[in-house]
Amino acid sequence: MSKVNSFDAAHFLKKEAKTIPTIRGRIGQYKVLSQERGLSAHLVPTIRLSKTSLLSLLSQHDAVVLKPVVGTRFITICREKNAFIVTANEKQYDARNVEETYDIVLQNIENQNYAIQPLNRKPRFWKKPFHRYITIQKSGANWKVTSSTKQEKHFAESLLYKIYASKIRKVARLAAKHLHIAYPNCEAIVLEISVNAVGHISIHDSY
């Protein structure tokens, strides 16, 4: 995952845009979902971008992904030995330290508000997350999973999804239910969810 799923997300959402209302604000969504005890363990940490928060996450992780609070123009930052590689707007930049990294980020975000998430670049297989876009739609008082689109072709991905499908659907429906409380006009939601070989399910994003 050296290059994050910016293209995948943009391509998928472009096709879905006509039928799925936008849930606005990644930070707001994260706060809504984190209030539910049954979801907190599944959420990828999401904090607002600042120089301090960038320094904090890069001191704990060798890679992070920056996402606009609204939109799909993602930026990735990877630590390589004593330097950083920033991938933004289909270009790569080299930076010697966090200060230079942050300056490059500011040049590319065009005054937009961004959020940061940790990114696991080279996990061992049993920790490798396999990502899917899960669409959940409201049907009366209930929520139903209506489609599931995998992000990469891998022999293990389909098997893992079958093994943990029930658990994934349960997490997806619970997330949709709580997002609907905060965004009552949204009756169809897309979640980016991952699962790994030990069955840990993570919610990376919601649209």
XYZ file of C-alpha atoms in Angstrom:
207
model
C 0.000 0.000 0.000
C 2.690 2.473 -0.897
C 0.137 4.462 -2.848
C -3.100 4.837 -0.951
C -6.550 4.187 -2.335
C -7.184 7.739 -3.583
C -7.886 6.630 -7.145
C -10.012 3.684 -6.054
C -12.143 5.856 -3.821
C -12.558 8.580 -6.404
C -13.441 6.096 -9.162
C -15.912 4.185 -7.023
C -17.614 7.255 -5.603
C -17.928 8.836 -9.041
C -20.086 5.884 -10.091
C -22.112 5.966 -6.880
C -22.521 9.750 -6.609
C -25.932 9.858 -8.263
C -27.534 7.532 -5.722
C -25.609 8.124 -2.490
C -25.938 11.452 -0.635
C -22.649 12.772 0.729
C -22.045 12.520 4.464
C -20.157 15.687 5.181
C -17.060 15.800 7.332
C -14.676 12.981 8.181
C -13.902 14.424 11.610
C -17.599 14.718 12.412
C -18.292 11.173 11.239
C -15.435 9.821 13.334
C -16.781 11.605 16.427
C -20.273 10.210 15.821
C -19.028 6.640 15.422
C -16.583 6.833 18.335
C -19.483 7.515 20.708
C -20.811 4.016 20.094
C -19.067 1.497 22.346
C -19.598 -1.310 19.869
C -17.730 0.575 17.140
C -14.858 2.298 18.924
C -12.542 -0.725 18.620
C -13.148 -0.822 14.856
C -12.314 2.804 14.064
C -9.024 3.833 12.473
C -7.817 6.849 14.548
C -8.694 10.066 12.723
C -7.472 13.475 13.890
C -7.409 16.952 12.392
C -4.258 17.915 10.519
C -1.868 20.316 12.186
C 1.897 20.465 12.453
C 1.644 19.033 15.975
C -0.669 16.170 15.021
C 1.481 15.331 11.986
C 4.606 15.198 14.152
C 2.798 13.044 16.701
C 1.577 10.432 14.209
C 4.865 10.273 12.300
C 6.669 9.609 15.574
C 4.433 6.546 16.089
C 3.939 5.258 12.521
C 6.127 4.926 9.450
C 3.336 6.115 7.180
C 0.163 8.212 7.345
C -2.599 9.160 4.952
C -4.058 12.659 4.846
C -7.679 12.978 3.732
C -9.646 16.166 3.111
C -12.459 16.592 5.625
C -14.694 16.439 2.547
C -13.417 14.883 -0.686
C -11.076 12.194 -2.038
C -7.866 14.086 -2.750
C -5.614 11.987 -0.535
C -1.961 12.542 0.377
C 0.394 9.874 1.708
C 3.541 10.380 3.747
C 6.024 7.524 4.188
C 9.172 7.432 6.281
C 12.199 6.088 4.431
C 15.236 5.836 6.723
C 15.807 9.424 7.887
C 13.674 11.113 5.236
C 10.039 11.333 4.171
C 8.342 10.731 0.827
C 5.171 12.732 0.208
C 2.813 11.616 -2.561
C 0.288 14.299 -3.479
C -1.607 15.154 -6.658
C 0.149 12.297 -8.493
C 3.579 13.746 -7.673
C 6.296 12.618 -5.278
C 8.298 14.933 -3.044
C 11.297 14.224 -0.818
C 11.588 15.899 2.575
C 14.406 15.746 5.111
C 12.292 16.343 8.225
C 8.751 16.931 9.481
C 9.023 20.695 8.966
C 9.765 20.259 5.263
C 7.083 17.593 5.040
C 4.483 19.906 6.541
C 5.471 22.715 4.155
C 4.991 20.381 1.175
C 1.593 19.348 2.522
C 0.501 22.976 2.890
C 1.492 23.652 -0.715
C -0.784 20.846 -1.884
C -3.920 21.130 0.235
C -4.937 24.597 -0.990
C -6.265 25.809 2.374
C -8.591 22.828 2.756
C -9.151 21.200 6.120
C -7.575 17.751 6.324
C -7.653 14.779 8.667
C -4.836 12.287 9.332
C -4.932 8.526 9.761
C -2.090 6.050 10.416
C -1.253 3.776 7.496
C 0.207 0.281 7.775
C 2.461 0.040 4.703
C 4.140 -3.346 4.982
C 2.249 -5.533 7.422
C 2.908 -9.215 7.860
C 0.283 -11.308 6.127
C -1.784 -12.036 9.230
C -2.066 -8.283 9.858
C -2.559 -7.252 6.244
C -5.906 -5.434 5.874
C -8.031 -6.304 2.843
C -10.289 -3.386 1.954
C -13.838 -3.299 0.652
C -16.449 -0.653 -0.020
C -19.665 -1.769 1.688
C -22.912 -0.073 0.667
C -25.690 -0.066 3.257
C -29.190 1.234 2.493
C -32.103 1.995 4.778
C -35.129 -0.227 4.298
C -37.924 0.820 6.614
C -36.575 0.667 10.151
C -33.691 -1.605 9.137
C -30.394 -1.289 7.287
C -29.324 -3.758 4.613
C -25.974 -4.377 2.969
C -26.740 -4.054 -0.750
C -23.292 -4.334 -2.306
C -19.666 -5.108 -1.518
C -16.783 -4.086 -3.777
C -13.252 -5.284 -3.066
C -10.314 -2.987 -3.736
C -7.769 -5.585 -4.811
C -7.787 -9.066 -6.269
C -6.203 -11.503 -3.846
C -6.959 -15.162 -3.297
C -7.180 -14.654 0.468
C -9.473 -11.628 0.315
C -12.558 -13.443 -0.953
C -12.027 -16.257 1.551
C -11.653 -13.876 4.490
C -14.741 -11.958 3.457
C -16.778 -15.165 3.393
C -15.464 -16.204 6.801
C -16.166 -12.849 8.450
C -19.107 -11.662 6.299
C -21.628 -11.853 9.137
C -19.401 -9.867 11.491
C -18.609 -7.290 8.777
C -22.299 -6.791 8.005
C -23.085 -6.379 11.702
C -20.416 -3.680 12.087
C -21.555 -1.964 8.867
C -25.221 -1.874 9.910
C -24.352 -0.527 13.360
C -22.211 2.221 11.811
C -24.941 3.145 9.323
C -27.520 3.311 12.098
C -25.471 5.776 14.132
C -24.462 7.902 11.144
C -28.130 8.159 10.184
C -28.948 9.590 13.607
C -26.473 12.414 12.968
C -27.306 12.723 9.248
C -31.024 11.821 9.010
C -31.316 12.698 5.321
C -28.735 10.086 4.402
C -30.399 6.762 3.700
C -27.555 5.114 1.765
C -24.010 4.959 3.123
C -20.743 3.595 1.768
C -18.177 2.388 4.286
C -14.565 1.562 3.535
C -13.988 -1.456 5.745
C -11.019 -3.783 6.030
C -10.558 -7.208 7.576
C -7.352 -9.121 8.260
C -6.517 -12.795 8.700
C -7.224 -12.766 12.444
C -10.646 -11.226 11.877
C -10.026 -7.673 13.021
C -12.439 -5.326 11.231
C -11.566 -1.663 10.751
C -13.663 1.244 9.491
C -11.415 3.567 7.494
C -13.952 5.915 5.940
C -17.608 6.614 5.253
C -19.247 8.392 2.350
